[in-house]
């Protein structure tokens, strides 16, 4: 699976975005260590707070299908709007990623033109995880 193919899957997943309130469409494609891909889109809600981001939808989709090892996620946001900004994962999604992935987990961002690659360790340094809990 090339980076371009993973991004294409994220773009395809964005088509299913349910975002009537923000109009901001997001798609994500998560690559497992085995080489399978699970996708997700953002799903909004009239309460606003019940909204789920595309990244978490992809993770929960994969985990609920028995996956537990991940190498990379591609994220695309509102390619069809006028923005060419990258759609960085929100803080909650970064925290969810850190539950299942190490600092080296790759995050691919596509703004409709260019690809930017970063790691979870760069986006969420000094994270709080299971090792920080006292038992
Ligand atoms: N959103 C995502 O799906 N992923 C992100 O990384 C940032 C934000 C969604 C949530 C909401 O539906 C919309 O974008 C506006 O915040």
Short mmCIF file of N, CA, C and O and ligand atoms in Angstrom, two decimals:
data_model
loop_
_atom_site.label_atom_id
_atom_site.label_comp_id
_atom_site.label_asym_id
_atom_site.label_seq_id
_atom_site.Cartn_x
_atom_site.Cartn_y
_atom_site.Cartn_z
N UNK A 1 0.85 -1.21 0.00
CA UNK A 1 0.00 0.00 0.00
C UNK A 1 0.88 1.26 0.00
O UNK A 1 1.60 1.53 0.95
N UNK A 2 0.83 2.02 -1.08
CA UNK A 2 1.64 3.25 -1.14
C UNK A 2 0.92 4.37 -0.38
O UNK A 2 -0.29 4.28 -0.12
N UNK A 3 1.66 5.41 -0.07
CA UNK A 3 1.06 6.56 0.62
C UNK A 3 -0.08 7.14 -0.24
O UNK A 3 -1.13 7.53 0.28
N UNK A 4 0.15 7.17 -1.54
CA UNK A 4 -0.86 7.74 -2.44
C UNK A 4 -2.15 6.92 -2.41
O UNK A 4 -3.26 7.46 -2.39
N UNK A 5 -1.98 5.60 -2.38
CA UNK A 5 -3.18 4.73 -2.33
C UNK A 5 -3.93 4.92 -1.02
O UNK A 5 -5.17 4.93 -1.00
N UNK A 6 -3.17 5.08 0.08
CA UNK A 6 -3.83 5.27 1.37
C UNK A 6 -4.59 6.61 1.40
O UNK A 6 -5.72 6.68 1.90
N UNK A 7 -3.99 7.61 0.80
CA UNK A 7 -4.65 8.92 0.72
C UNK A 7 -5.91 8.83 -0.14
O UNK A 7 -6.96 9.41 0.19
N UNK A 8 -5.82 8.08 -1.21
CA UNK A 8 -7.00 7.91 -2.08
C UNK A 8 -8.16 7.27 -1.31
O UNK A 8 -9.33 7.61 -1.48
N UNK A 9 -7.81 6.33 -0.44
CA UNK A 9 -8.85 5.68 0.36
C UNK A 9 -9.45 6.66 1.37
O UNK A 9 -10.65 6.62 1.65
N UNK A 10 -8.62 7.55 1.89
CA UNK A 10 -9.13 8.57 2.82
C UNK A 10 -10.07 9.54 2.08
O UNK A 10 -11.11 9.96 2.62
N UNK A 11 -9.70 9.89 0.86
CA UNK A 11 -10.56 10.79 0.06
C UNK A 11 -11.91 10.12 -0.22
O UNK A 11 -12.96 10.74 -0.13
N UNK A 12 -11.85 8.83 -0.52
CA UNK A 12 -13.08 8.07 -0.79
C UNK A 12 -13.96 8.03 0.47
O UNK A 12 -15.17 8.21 0.40
N UNK A 13 -13.30 7.81 1.62
CA UNK A 13 -14.05 7.74 2.88
C UNK A 13 -14.70 9.08 3.20
O UNK A 13 -15.79 9.13 3.80
N UNK A 14 -14.06 10.16 2.79
CA UNK A 14 -14.59 11.50 3.04
C UNK A 14 -15.96 11.71 2.37
O UNK A 14 -16.77 12.51 2.83
N UNK A 15 -16.19 10.95 1.30
CA UNK A 15 -17.48 11.07 0.59
C UNK A 15 -18.65 10.73 1.51
O UNK A 15 -19.76 11.19 1.30
N UNK A 16 -18.40 9.88 2.52
CA UNK A 16 -19.48 9.48 3.43
C UNK A 16 -19.60 10.38 4.65
O UNK A 16 -20.42 10.11 5.54
N UNK A 17 -18.79 11.43 4.71
CA UNK A 17 -18.84 12.35 5.84
C UNK A 17 -20.27 12.83 6.08
O UNK A 17 -20.97 13.25 5.15
N UNK A 18 -20.68 12.76 7.35
CA UNK A 18 -21.98 13.32 7.73
C UNK A 18 -21.67 14.58 8.54
O UNK A 18 -21.35 14.52 9.72
N UNK A 19 -21.67 15.71 7.85
CA UNK A 19 -21.24 16.95 8.49
C UNK A 19 -22.16 18.12 8.14
O UNK A 19 -21.71 19.14 7.60
N UNK A 20 -23.48 17.98 8.44
CA UNK A 20 -24.42 19.05 8.08
C UNK A 20 -24.24 20.32 8.89
O UNK A 20 -24.71 21.39 8.47
N UNK A 21 -23.57 20.23 10.04
CA UNK A 21 -23.47 21.42 10.92
C UNK A 21 -22.23 22.25 10.60
O UNK A 21 -22.32 23.47 10.53
N UNK A 22 -21.09 21.59 10.41
CA UNK A 22 -19.87 22.35 10.13
C UNK A 22 -19.63 22.49 8.63
O UNK A 22 -18.97 23.42 8.19
N UNK A 23 -20.13 21.51 7.86
CA UNK A 23 -19.82 21.52 6.43
C UNK A 23 -18.37 21.14 6.18
O UNK A 23 -17.88 21.24 5.06
N UNK A 24 -17.67 20.72 7.23
CA UNK A 24 -16.25 20.37 7.11
C UNK A 24 -16.13 18.86 7.01
O UNK A 24 -16.38 18.13 7.96
N UNK A 25 -15.77 18.39 5.82
CA UNK A 25 -15.74 16.95 5.55
C UNK A 25 -14.35 16.40 5.79
O UNK A 25 -13.36 17.01 5.36
N UNK A 26 -14.30 15.27 6.50
CA UNK A 26 -13.00 14.66 6.80
C UNK A 26 -13.07 13.16 6.51
O UNK A 26 -14.08 12.51 6.75
N UNK A 27 -11.98 12.63 5.98
CA UNK A 27 -11.86 11.19 5.73
C UNK A 27 -10.53 10.70 6.27
O UNK A 27 -9.54 11.44 6.29
N UNK A 28 -10.51 9.45 6.71
CA UNK A 28 -9.26 8.86 7.23
C UNK A 28 -9.16 7.42 6.77
O UNK A 28 -10.18 6.73 6.60
N UNK A 29 -7.93 6.98 6.53
CA UNK A 29 -7.67 5.58 6.16
C UNK A 29 -6.51 5.09 7.01
O UNK A 29 -5.42 5.68 6.98
N UNK A 30 -6.77 4.03 7.77
CA UNK A 30 -5.81 3.51 8.75
C UNK A 30 -5.24 2.19 8.25
O UNK A 30 -5.98 1.26 7.93
N UNK A 31 -3.90 2.13 8.19
CA UNK A 31 -3.20 0.94 7.71
C UNK A 31 -2.76 0.08 8.90
O UNK A 31 -2.11 0.59 9.82
N UNK A 32 -3.11 -1.19 8.88
CA UNK A 32 -2.69 -2.09 9.96
C UNK A 32 -1.32 -2.69 9.64
O UNK A 32 -0.86 -2.65 8.48
N UNK A 33 -0.71 -3.28 10.67
CA UNK A 33 0.60 -3.92 10.48
C UNK A 33 0.49 -5.06 9.47
O UNK A 33 1.45 -5.36 8.76
N UNK A 34 -0.67 -5.68 9.41
CA UNK A 34 -0.89 -6.79 8.46
C UNK A 34 -1.09 -6.31 7.02
O UNK A 34 -1.11 -7.10 6.09
N UNK A 35 -1.35 -5.01 6.88
CA UNK A 35 -1.53 -4.45 5.54
C UNK A 35 -2.97 -4.21 5.13
O UNK A 35 -3.24 -3.87 3.98
N UNK A 36 -3.88 -4.36 6.10
CA UNK A 36 -5.29 -4.08 5.80
C UNK A 36 -5.59 -2.60 6.07
O UNK A 36 -4.89 -1.94 6.84
N UNK A 37 -6.65 -2.10 5.44
CA UNK A 37 -7.01 -0.69 5.61
C UNK A 37 -8.44 -0.58 6.14
O UNK A 37 -9.36 -1.23 5.64
N UNK A 38 -8.59 0.27 7.17
CA UNK A 38 -9.92 0.56 7.72
C UNK A 38 -10.14 2.06 7.58
O UNK A 38 -9.25 2.86 7.91
N UNK A 39 -11.30 2.43 7.10
CA UNK A 39 -11.55 3.85 6.85
C UNK A 39 -12.57 4.41 7.83
O UNK A 39 -13.28 3.67 8.53
N UNK A 40 -12.65 5.72 7.84
CA UNK A 40 -13.64 6.40 8.68
C UNK A 40 -13.89 7.80 8.16
O UNK A 40 -13.06 8.35 7.41
N UNK A 41 -15.03 8.36 8.53
CA UNK A 41 -15.34 9.76 8.19
C UNK A 41 -15.87 10.42 9.46
O UNK A 41 -16.20 9.73 10.43
N UNK A 42 -15.94 11.75 9.44
CA UNK A 42 -16.53 12.41 10.61
C UNK A 42 -18.05 12.28 10.57
O UNK A 42 -18.67 12.32 9.49
N UNK A 43 -18.62 12.07 11.73
CA UNK A 43 -20.07 11.86 11.86
C UNK A 43 -20.58 12.83 12.92
O UNK A 43 -20.29 12.67 14.11
N UNK A 44 -21.28 13.87 12.46
CA UNK A 44 -21.71 14.92 13.38
C UNK A 44 -23.07 14.60 14.00
O UNK A 44 -23.75 13.64 13.61
N UNK A 45 -23.43 15.41 14.99
CA UNK A 45 -24.66 15.17 15.73
C UNK A 45 -25.26 16.51 16.14
O UNK A 45 -24.52 17.47 16.41
N UNK A 46 -26.59 16.55 16.22
CA UNK A 46 -27.29 17.79 16.58
C UNK A 46 -26.88 18.29 17.96
O UNK A 46 -27.00 19.49 18.26
N UNK A 47 -26.39 17.40 18.82
CA UNK A 47 -25.91 17.85 20.14
C UNK A 47 -24.50 18.43 20.06
O UNK A 47 -23.97 18.90 21.06
N UNK A 48 -23.90 18.35 18.90
CA UNK A 48 -22.50 18.76 18.66
C UNK A 48 -21.50 17.88 19.42
O UNK A 48 -20.56 17.37 18.86
N UNK A 49 -21.71 17.73 20.74
CA UNK A 49 -20.71 17.02 21.55
C UNK A 49 -20.64 15.53 21.21
O UNK A 49 -19.65 14.87 21.51
N UNK A 50 -21.69 15.00 20.60
CA UNK A 50 -21.68 13.57 20.23
C UNK A 50 -20.99 13.33 18.89
O UNK A 50 -20.92 12.20 18.42
N UNK A 51 -20.48 14.39 18.30
CA UNK A 51 -19.75 14.25 17.02
C UNK A 51 -18.49 13.40 17.19
O UNK A 51 -17.82 13.48 18.21
N UNK A 52 -18.22 12.58 16.18
CA UNK A 52 -16.98 11.78 16.20
C UNK A 52 -16.16 12.14 14.96
O UNK A 52 -16.70 12.24 13.85
N UNK A 53 -14.86 12.30 15.17
CA UNK A 53 -13.96 12.64 14.07
C UNK A 53 -13.69 11.41 13.18
O UNK A 53 -13.82 10.27 13.61
N UNK A 54 -13.22 11.70 11.99
CA UNK A 54 -12.90 10.64 11.02
C UNK A 54 -11.82 9.70 11.53
O UNK A 54 -11.90 8.48 11.34
N UNK A 55 -10.82 10.24 12.20
CA UNK A 55 -9.70 9.42 12.68
C UNK A 55 -10.19 8.39 13.71
O UNK A 55 -9.81 7.22 13.68
N UNK A 56 -11.00 8.88 14.65
CA UNK A 56 -11.49 7.94 15.67
C UNK A 56 -12.44 6.92 15.06
O UNK A 56 -12.45 5.76 15.46
N UNK A 57 -13.24 7.34 14.10
CA UNK A 57 -14.13 6.38 13.43
C UNK A 57 -13.30 5.27 12.79
O UNK A 57 -13.63 4.09 12.90
N UNK A 58 -12.19 5.64 12.15
CA UNK A 58 -11.33 4.63 11.51
C UNK A 58 -10.72 3.71 12.56
O UNK A 58 -10.69 2.48 12.38
N UNK A 59 -10.23 4.28 13.65
CA UNK A 59 -9.65 3.45 14.72
C UNK A 59 -10.68 2.51 15.32
O UNK A 59 -10.43 1.32 15.52
N UNK A 60 -11.86 3.03 15.61
CA UNK A 60 -12.88 2.19 16.26
C UNK A 60 -13.39 1.12 15.28
O UNK A 60 -13.71 0.01 15.69
N UNK A 61 -13.42 1.47 14.02
CA UNK A 61 -13.78 0.50 12.99
C UNK A 61 -12.77 -0.65 13.00
O UNK A 61 -13.14 -1.83 13.04
N UNK A 62 -11.48 -0.32 13.02
CA UNK A 62 -10.43 -1.35 13.00
C UNK A 62 -10.43 -2.18 14.28
O UNK A 62 -10.36 -3.41 14.24
N UNK A 63 -10.50 -1.51 15.40
CA UNK A 63 -10.41 -2.21 16.69
C UNK A 63 -11.62 -3.12 16.89
O UNK A 63 -11.49 -4.25 17.37
N UNK A 64 -12.76 -2.66 16.47
CA UNK A 64 -13.96 -3.49 16.63
C UNK A 64 -13.95 -4.67 15.67
O UNK A 64 -14.76 -5.59 15.79
N UNK A 65 -13.01 -4.65 14.73
CA UNK A 65 -12.83 -5.81 13.84
C UNK A 65 -11.63 -6.66 14.24
O UNK A 65 -11.14 -7.48 13.46
N UNK A 66 -11.14 -6.43 15.47
CA UNK A 66 -10.09 -7.29 16.02
C UNK A 66 -8.67 -6.85 15.74
O UNK A 66 -7.73 -7.56 16.09
N UNK A 67 -8.48 -5.69 15.13
CA UNK A 67 -7.11 -5.23 14.83
C UNK A 67 -6.49 -4.56 16.05
O UNK A 67 -7.20 -3.92 16.84
N UNK A 68 -5.17 -4.70 16.19
CA UNK A 68 -4.54 -4.02 17.32
C UNK A 68 -3.13 -3.52 17.03
O UNK A 68 -2.43 -3.05 17.91
N UNK A 69 -2.71 -3.58 15.76
CA UNK A 69 -1.38 -3.06 15.41
C UNK A 69 -1.48 -2.20 14.17
O UNK A 69 -1.94 -2.66 13.11
N UNK A 70 -1.00 -0.97 14.31
CA UNK A 70 -1.19 0.00 13.24
C UNK A 70 0.12 0.67 12.86
O UNK A 70 0.98 0.88 13.71
N UNK A 71 0.25 1.00 11.59
CA UNK A 71 1.51 1.63 11.15
C UNK A 71 1.32 3.07 10.67
O UNK A 71 2.21 3.89 10.82
N UNK A 72 0.16 3.37 10.10
CA UNK A 72 0.02 4.66 9.43
C UNK A 72 -1.44 5.05 9.28
O UNK A 72 -2.30 4.18 9.11
N UNK A 73 -1.71 6.37 9.32
CA UNK A 73 -3.08 6.83 9.00
C UNK A 73 -2.96 8.01 8.03
O UNK A 73 -2.05 8.83 8.15
N UNK A 74 -3.85 8.03 7.04
CA UNK A 74 -3.93 9.18 6.13
C UNK A 74 -5.19 9.97 6.49
O UNK A 74 -6.24 9.39 6.75
N UNK A 75 -5.06 11.29 6.53
CA UNK A 75 -6.18 12.16 6.90
C UNK A 75 -6.35 13.26 5.86
O UNK A 75 -5.37 13.93 5.49
N UNK A 76 -7.57 13.42 5.38
CA UNK A 76 -7.85 14.52 4.45
C UNK A 76 -9.09 15.27 4.95
O UNK A 76 -10.04 14.66 5.44
N UNK A 77 -9.05 16.59 4.82
CA UNK A 77 -10.18 17.38 5.31
C UNK A 77 -10.62 18.42 4.30
O UNK A 77 -9.79 19.17 3.78
N UNK A 78 -11.92 18.44 4.04
CA UNK A 78 -12.54 19.46 3.20
C UNK A 78 -11.73 19.87 1.98
O UNK A 78 -11.46 21.05 1.76
N UNK A 79 -11.36 18.88 1.19
CA UNK A 79 -10.59 19.16 -0.03
C UNK A 79 -11.37 20.03 -0.99
O UNK A 79 -10.79 20.71 -1.82
N UNK A 80 -12.68 19.97 -0.86
CA UNK A 80 -13.48 20.68 -1.85
C UNK A 80 -13.84 22.10 -1.41
O UNK A 80 -14.54 22.81 -2.09
N UNK A 81 -13.34 22.50 -0.26
CA UNK A 81 -13.56 23.88 0.15
C UNK A 81 -12.38 24.70 -0.39
O UNK A 81 -11.53 24.18 -1.11
N UNK A 82 -12.32 25.93 0.02
CA UNK A 82 -11.27 26.78 -0.55
C UNK A 82 -9.95 26.66 0.20
O UNK A 82 -8.94 27.18 -0.23
N UNK A 83 -9.98 25.98 1.34
CA UNK A 83 -8.76 25.90 2.14
C UNK A 83 -7.76 24.90 1.55
O UNK A 83 -8.14 23.91 0.94
N UNK A 84 -6.50 25.21 1.71
CA UNK A 84 -5.46 24.24 1.34
C UNK A 84 -4.65 23.88 2.58
O UNK A 84 -3.52 23.42 2.48
N UNK A 85 -5.25 24.13 3.74
CA UNK A 85 -4.57 23.79 4.99
C UNK A 85 -4.62 22.28 5.18
O UNK A 85 -5.52 21.61 4.69
N UNK A 86 -3.65 21.77 5.92
CA UNK A 86 -3.69 20.36 6.30
C UNK A 86 -4.69 20.20 7.45
O UNK A 86 -4.84 21.11 8.26
N UNK A 87 -5.34 19.05 7.50
CA UNK A 87 -6.27 18.78 8.59
C UNK A 87 -5.54 17.93 9.64
O UNK A 87 -5.48 16.70 9.52
N UNK A 88 -4.97 18.60 10.61
CA UNK A 88 -4.27 17.88 11.68
C UNK A 88 -5.29 17.22 12.60
O UNK A 88 -6.34 17.81 12.87
N UNK A 89 -4.98 16.02 13.10
CA UNK A 89 -5.90 15.36 14.03
C UNK A 89 -6.09 16.21 15.29
O UNK A 89 -5.14 16.84 15.77
N UNK A 90 -7.30 16.24 15.81
CA UNK A 90 -7.57 17.00 17.03
C UNK A 90 -6.91 16.31 18.22
O UNK A 90 -6.43 15.17 18.14
N UNK A 91 -6.91 16.99 19.35
CA UNK A 91 -6.25 16.46 20.55
C UNK A 91 -6.83 15.15 21.03
O UNK A 91 -6.09 14.25 21.46
N UNK A 92 -8.15 15.04 20.96
CA UNK A 92 -8.79 13.80 21.42
C UNK A 92 -8.37 12.63 20.53
O UNK A 92 -8.06 11.54 21.02
N UNK A 93 -8.32 12.85 19.23
CA UNK A 93 -7.90 11.79 18.31
C UNK A 93 -6.45 11.41 18.54
O UNK A 93 -6.08 10.24 18.48
N UNK A 94 -5.61 12.40 18.82
CA UNK A 94 -4.19 12.09 19.10
C UNK A 94 -4.10 11.20 20.35
O UNK A 94 -3.30 10.27 20.41
N UNK A 95 -4.92 11.50 21.35
CA UNK A 95 -4.91 10.70 22.57
C UNK A 95 -5.38 9.27 22.29
O UNK A 95 -4.82 8.31 22.82
N UNK A 96 -6.41 9.14 21.47
CA UNK A 96 -6.90 7.79 21.11
C UNK A 96 -5.82 7.03 20.35
O UNK A 96 -5.56 5.85 20.60
N UNK A 97 -5.14 7.72 19.43
CA UNK A 97 -4.04 7.07 18.70
C UNK A 97 -2.98 6.58 19.67
O UNK A 97 -2.44 5.48 19.51
N UNK A 98 -2.68 7.38 20.70
CA UNK A 98 -1.60 7.02 21.62
C UNK A 98 -1.95 5.81 22.48
O UNK A 98 -1.07 5.16 23.03
N UNK A 99 -3.23 5.50 22.58
CA UNK A 99 -3.64 4.29 23.31
C UNK A 99 -3.21 3.03 22.57
O UNK A 99 -2.93 2.00 23.17
N UNK A 100 -3.16 3.13 21.24
CA UNK A 100 -2.94 1.94 20.41
C UNK A 100 -1.65 1.98 19.60
O UNK A 100 -1.29 0.99 18.97
N UNK A 101 -0.97 3.13 19.59
CA UNK A 101 0.20 3.28 18.71
C UNK A 101 1.36 3.93 19.47
O UNK A 101 1.15 4.72 20.38
N UNK A 102 2.57 3.62 19.03
CA UNK A 102 3.76 4.23 19.62
C UNK A 102 4.07 5.57 18.98
O UNK A 102 3.40 6.01 18.04
N UNK A 103 5.15 6.19 19.49
CA UNK A 103 5.55 7.52 18.99
C UNK A 103 5.88 7.52 17.50
O UNK A 103 5.79 8.54 16.84
N UNK A 104 6.27 6.35 16.98
CA UNK A 104 6.68 6.29 15.57
C UNK A 104 5.53 6.14 14.60
O UNK A 104 5.73 6.15 13.37
N UNK A 105 4.32 6.02 15.11
CA UNK A 105 3.13 5.89 14.24
C UNK A 105 3.09 7.08 13.28
O UNK A 105 3.20 8.24 13.68
N UNK A 106 2.91 6.78 11.99
CA UNK A 106 2.98 7.83 10.97
C UNK A 106 1.60 8.42 10.67
O UNK A 106 0.62 7.69 10.53
N UNK A 107 1.57 9.74 10.53
CA UNK A 107 0.33 10.44 10.20
C UNK A 107 0.57 11.20 8.90
O UNK A 107 1.44 12.09 8.84
N UNK A 108 -0.17 10.81 7.86
CA UNK A 108 -0.03 11.43 6.54
C UNK A 108 -1.16 12.43 6.35
O UNK A 108 -2.33 12.08 6.48
N UNK A 109 -0.80 13.64 6.00
CA UNK A 109 -1.81 14.67 5.78
C UNK A 109 -1.77 15.08 4.32
O UNK A 109 -0.68 15.23 3.74
N UNK A 110 -2.94 15.26 3.73
CA UNK A 110 -3.01 15.67 2.32
C UNK A 110 -3.96 16.86 2.21
O UNK A 110 -5.09 16.81 2.71
N UNK A 111 -3.49 17.94 1.59
CA UNK A 111 -4.31 19.15 1.51
C UNK A 111 -4.91 19.36 0.13
O UNK A 111 -5.39 20.45 -0.20
N UNK A 112 -4.88 18.30 -0.67
CA UNK A 112 -5.42 18.43 -2.03
C UNK A 112 -4.31 18.68 -3.03
O UNK A 112 -4.51 18.59 -4.24
N UNK A 113 -3.13 19.01 -2.50
CA UNK A 113 -1.99 19.33 -3.37
C UNK A 113 -0.72 18.61 -2.91
O UNK A 113 -0.11 17.87 -3.65
N UNK A 114 -0.38 18.84 -1.66
CA UNK A 114 0.86 18.27 -1.13
C UNK A 114 0.58 17.29 0.01
O UNK A 114 -0.46 17.36 0.67
N UNK A 115 1.57 16.39 0.21
CA UNK A 115 1.49 15.43 1.31
C UNK A 115 2.47 15.86 2.38
O UNK A 115 3.62 16.22 2.07
N UNK A 116 2.03 15.82 3.63
CA UNK A 116 2.93 16.10 4.75
C UNK A 116 2.92 14.90 5.66
O UNK A 116 1.84 14.37 5.97
N UNK A 117 4.09 14.45 6.07
CA UNK A 117 4.13 13.30 6.98
C UNK A 117 4.68 13.72 8.34
O UNK A 117 5.68 14.42 8.42
N UNK A 118 3.99 13.31 9.39
CA UNK A 118 4.53 13.55 10.73
C UNK A 118 4.32 12.29 11.56
O UNK A 118 3.73 11.32 11.10
N UNK A 119 4.83 12.31 12.78
CA UNK A 119 4.66 11.14 13.65
C UNK A 119 3.80 11.52 14.84
O UNK A 119 3.68 12.71 15.20
N UNK A 120 3.25 10.49 15.48
CA UNK A 120 2.43 10.74 16.67
C UNK A 120 3.28 11.39 17.76
O UNK A 120 2.81 12.29 18.46
N UNK A 121 4.53 10.96 17.87
CA UNK A 121 5.43 11.54 18.88
C UNK A 121 5.62 13.04 18.69
O UNK A 121 5.77 13.78 19.65
N UNK A 122 5.61 13.48 17.43
CA UNK A 122 5.75 14.92 17.17
C UNK A 122 4.47 15.68 17.52
O UNK A 122 4.52 16.80 18.01
N UNK A 123 3.33 15.05 17.26
CA UNK A 123 2.06 15.74 17.49
C UNK A 123 1.56 15.63 18.93
O UNK A 123 0.75 16.44 19.37
N UNK A 124 2.04 14.60 19.64
CA UNK A 124 1.60 14.43 21.03
C UNK A 124 2.79 14.04 21.91
O UNK A 124 2.89 12.89 22.35
N UNK A 125 3.69 15.00 22.14
CA UNK A 125 4.84 14.68 23.00
C UNK A 125 4.41 14.59 24.46
O UNK A 125 3.38 15.16 24.85
N UNK A 126 5.16 13.87 25.26
CA UNK A 126 4.90 13.75 26.70
C UNK A 126 3.47 13.28 26.96
O UNK A 126 2.77 13.81 27.81
N UNK A 127 3.04 12.30 26.19
CA UNK A 127 1.64 11.87 26.32
C UNK A 127 1.40 11.12 27.63
O UNK A 127 2.32 10.57 28.22
N UNK A 128 0.17 11.12 28.05
CA UNK A 128 -0.24 10.36 29.23
C UNK A 128 -0.79 9.02 28.76
O UNK A 128 -1.69 8.97 27.92
N UNK A 129 -0.23 7.95 29.31
CA UNK A 129 -0.68 6.63 28.87
C UNK A 129 -0.81 5.66 30.02
O UNK A 129 -0.69 6.04 31.18
N UNK A 130 -1.01 4.42 29.67
CA UNK A 130 -1.26 3.40 30.71
C UNK A 130 -0.12 3.28 31.72
O UNK A 130 -0.35 2.97 32.88
N UNK A 131 1.12 3.54 31.26
CA UNK A 131 2.27 3.41 32.16
C UNK A 131 2.28 4.51 33.24
O UNK A 131 3.00 4.41 34.23
N UNK A 132 1.52 5.57 33.00
CA UNK A 132 1.48 6.66 33.98
C UNK A 132 0.46 6.42 35.09
O UNK A 132 0.41 7.16 36.07
N UNK A 133 -0.36 5.41 34.93
CA UNK A 133 -1.37 5.12 35.95
C UNK A 133 -0.73 4.34 37.09
O UNK A 133 0.03 3.40 36.85
N UNK A 134 -1.03 4.74 38.29
CA UNK A 134 -0.52 4.01 39.46
C UNK A 134 -1.40 2.79 39.68
O UNK A 134 -2.60 2.87 39.58
N UNK A 135 -0.75 1.68 39.94
CA UNK A 135 -1.56 0.49 40.20
C UNK A 135 -1.14 -0.14 41.50
O UNK A 135 -0.04 0.01 41.95
N1 LIG B 1 -12.84 16.73 12.44
C1 LIG B 1 -12.34 15.49 12.11
O1 LIG B 1 -13.09 14.60 11.70
N2 LIG B 1 -11.01 15.30 12.25
C2 LIG B 1 -10.11 16.24 12.61
O2 LIG B 1 -8.93 15.97 12.67
C3 LIG B 1 -10.57 17.59 12.93
C4 LIG B 1 -12.03 17.80 12.97
C5 LIG B 1 -14.26 16.98 12.25
C6 LIG B 1 -15.10 17.07 13.48
C7 LIG B 1 -16.25 17.92 12.99
O3 LIG B 1 -17.22 17.09 12.36
C8 LIG B 1 -15.65 18.81 11.92
O4 LIG B 1 -14.43 18.21 11.57
C9 LIG B 1 -15.40 20.23 12.37
O5 LIG B 1 -14.66 20.28 13.56
#
